[in-house]
Amino acid sequence: MSDSGDLQDRMLACLEKVIDPELRCDIVNLGLVYGLNFENGIVTVTMTLTTMGCPIMEVLEQMVQKSLRELPEVKDVKVELVWEPAWTIDRMSRYAKMALGIH
């Protein structure tokens, strides 16, 4: 049985494969993932988007669900979109800033 830290790392690794189609960077390094909760086989992903009217909201949600369902422990995935705290470029990792040419 894997411990929760290992599962958390594997969930984040799955989410690093979810690429924002507009920014061409993964949602973890963009700082869009605010939290992950795993309980009884259900992962709840608390995340935001770069803008409220983001046209790719449903696409990203489907990509998140598909990515996490690859893990054998995961039976279902729920995505909770939040707008507070608001996303800013300060949430981006150094890698994402370099990839997007932001200094």
CSV table of C-alpha atoms in Angstrom, one decimal:
chain,number,residue,atom,x,y,z
A,1,MET,CA,0.0,0.0,0.0
A,2,SER,CA,1.5,3.4,-0.9
A,3,ASP,CA,1.6,6.2,1.6
A,4,SER,CA,-0.3,9.5,1.1
A,5,GLY,CA,2.9,11.4,0.2
A,6,ASP,CA,3.7,9.0,-2.6
A,7,LEU,CA,0.1,9.2,-3.9
A,8,GLN,CA,0.2,13.0,-3.7
A,9,ASP,CA,3.4,13.0,-5.8
A,10,ARG,CA,1.9,10.6,-8.4
A,11,MET,CA,-1.3,12.7,-8.6
A,12,LEU,CA,0.8,15.8,-9.2
A,13,ALA,CA,2.9,13.9,-11.8
A,14,CYS,CA,-0.3,13.0,-13.6
A,15,LEU,CA,-1.5,16.6,-13.6
A,16,GLU,CA,1.9,17.8,-14.9
A,17,LYS,CA,0.8,16.0,-18.1
A,18,VAL,CA,-2.3,18.2,-18.4
A,19,ILE,CA,-1.2,21.0,-20.7
A,20,ASP,CA,-3.1,24.3,-21.0
A,21,PRO,CA,-3.8,24.4,-24.7
A,22,GLU,CA,-3.6,28.2,-24.8
A,23,LEU,CA,-0.4,28.7,-22.8
A,24,ARG,CA,1.3,25.4,-23.7
A,25,CYS,CA,2.4,24.8,-20.2
A,26,ASP,CA,1.2,22.3,-17.6
A,27,ILE,CA,-1.4,23.3,-15.0
A,28,VAL,CA,0.8,22.4,-12.0
A,29,ASN,CA,3.6,24.7,-13.1
A,30,LEU,CA,1.2,27.4,-14.1
A,31,GLY,CA,0.0,27.4,-10.5
A,32,LEU,CA,-3.6,26.5,-11.4
A,33,VAL,CA,-3.8,23.5,-8.9
A,34,TYR,CA,-4.6,24.8,-5.4
A,35,GLY,CA,-5.2,21.5,-3.7
A,36,LEU,CA,-5.7,17.7,-4.0
A,37,ASN,CA,-7.7,15.6,-1.6
A,38,PHE,CA,-8.0,11.8,-1.8
A,39,GLU,CA,-10.7,10.0,0.1
A,40,ASN,CA,-12.3,6.6,-0.5
A,41,GLY,CA,-11.0,6.4,-4.1
A,42,ILE,CA,-12.2,9.9,-5.0
A,43,VAL,CA,-9.8,12.7,-5.8
A,44,THR,CA,-11.1,16.2,-5.4
A,45,VAL,CA,-9.0,18.7,-7.3
A,46,THR,CA,-9.3,22.3,-6.2
A,47,MET,CA,-8.1,24.5,-9.0
A,48,THR,CA,-8.6,27.8,-10.8
A,49,LEU,CA,-8.1,29.1,-14.3
A,50,THR,CA,-6.2,32.1,-15.6
A,51,THR,CA,-9.4,34.0,-16.4
A,52,MET,CA,-13.0,33.6,-15.3
A,53,GLY,CA,-14.5,33.2,-18.8
A,54,CYS,CA,-11.8,30.8,-19.9
A,55,PRO,CA,-13.1,29.1,-23.1
A,56,ILE,CA,-11.2,25.9,-22.4
A,57,MET,CA,-12.7,25.3,-18.9
A,58,GLU,CA,-14.5,22.1,-19.8
A,59,VAL,CA,-11.6,20.7,-21.9
A,60,LEU,CA,-9.2,21.2,-19.0
A,61,GLU,CA,-11.6,19.6,-16.6
A,62,GLN,CA,-11.9,16.5,-18.8
A,63,MET,CA,-8.1,16.4,-19.2
A,64,VAL,CA,-7.7,16.5,-15.4
A,65,GLN,CA,-10.2,13.7,-14.9
A,66,LYS,CA,-8.7,11.5,-17.6
A,67,SER,CA,-5.2,12.0,-16.3
A,68,LEU,CA,-5.9,11.1,-12.6
A,69,ARG,CA,-8.0,8.1,-13.6
A,70,GLU,CA,-4.8,6.5,-14.8
A,71,LEU,CA,-3.9,5.8,-11.2
A,72,PRO,CA,-5.2,2.4,-10.0
A,73,GLU,CA,-6.3,3.9,-6.6
A,74,VAL,CA,-8.6,6.5,-8.2
A,75,LYS,CA,-12.2,5.6,-8.8
A,76,ASP,CA,-13.6,9.0,-9.5
A,77,VAL,CA,-12.3,12.6,-10.0
A,78,LYS,CA,-14.2,15.8,-9.0
A,79,VAL,CA,-12.9,19.2,-10.1
A,80,GLU,CA,-13.8,22.2,-8.0
A,81,LEU,CA,-13.2,25.5,-9.8
A,82,VAL,CA,-12.5,28.4,-7.4
A,83,TRP,CA,-11.8,32.0,-8.1
A,84,GLU,CA,-10.4,33.0,-4.7
A,85,PRO,CA,-7.6,33.5,-4.4
A,86,ALA,CA,-7.4,34.9,-7.8
A,87,TRP,CA,-4.7,33.5,-10.1
A,88,THR,CA,-1.7,35.7,-10.9
A,89,ILE,CA,1.6,35.1,-12.6
A,90,ASP,CA,3.2,35.0,-9.1
A,91,ARG,CA,1.7,31.5,-8.7
A,92,MET,CA,3.7,30.2,-11.7
A,93,SER,CA,6.8,28.1,-11.1
A,94,ARG,CA,10.2,29.4,-12.3
A,95,TYR,CA,10.0,26.7,-15.0
A,96,ALA,CA,6.6,28.0,-16.3
A,97,LYS,CA,7.9,31.6,-16.3
A,98,MET,CA,11.0,30.6,-18.3
A,99,ALA,CA,8.9,28.6,-20.7
A,100,LEU,CA,6.6,31.5,-21.4
A,101,GLY,CA,9.4,34.1,-21.4
A,102,ILE,CA,8.2,35.9,-18.2
A,103,HIS,CA,11.0,37.3,-16.1
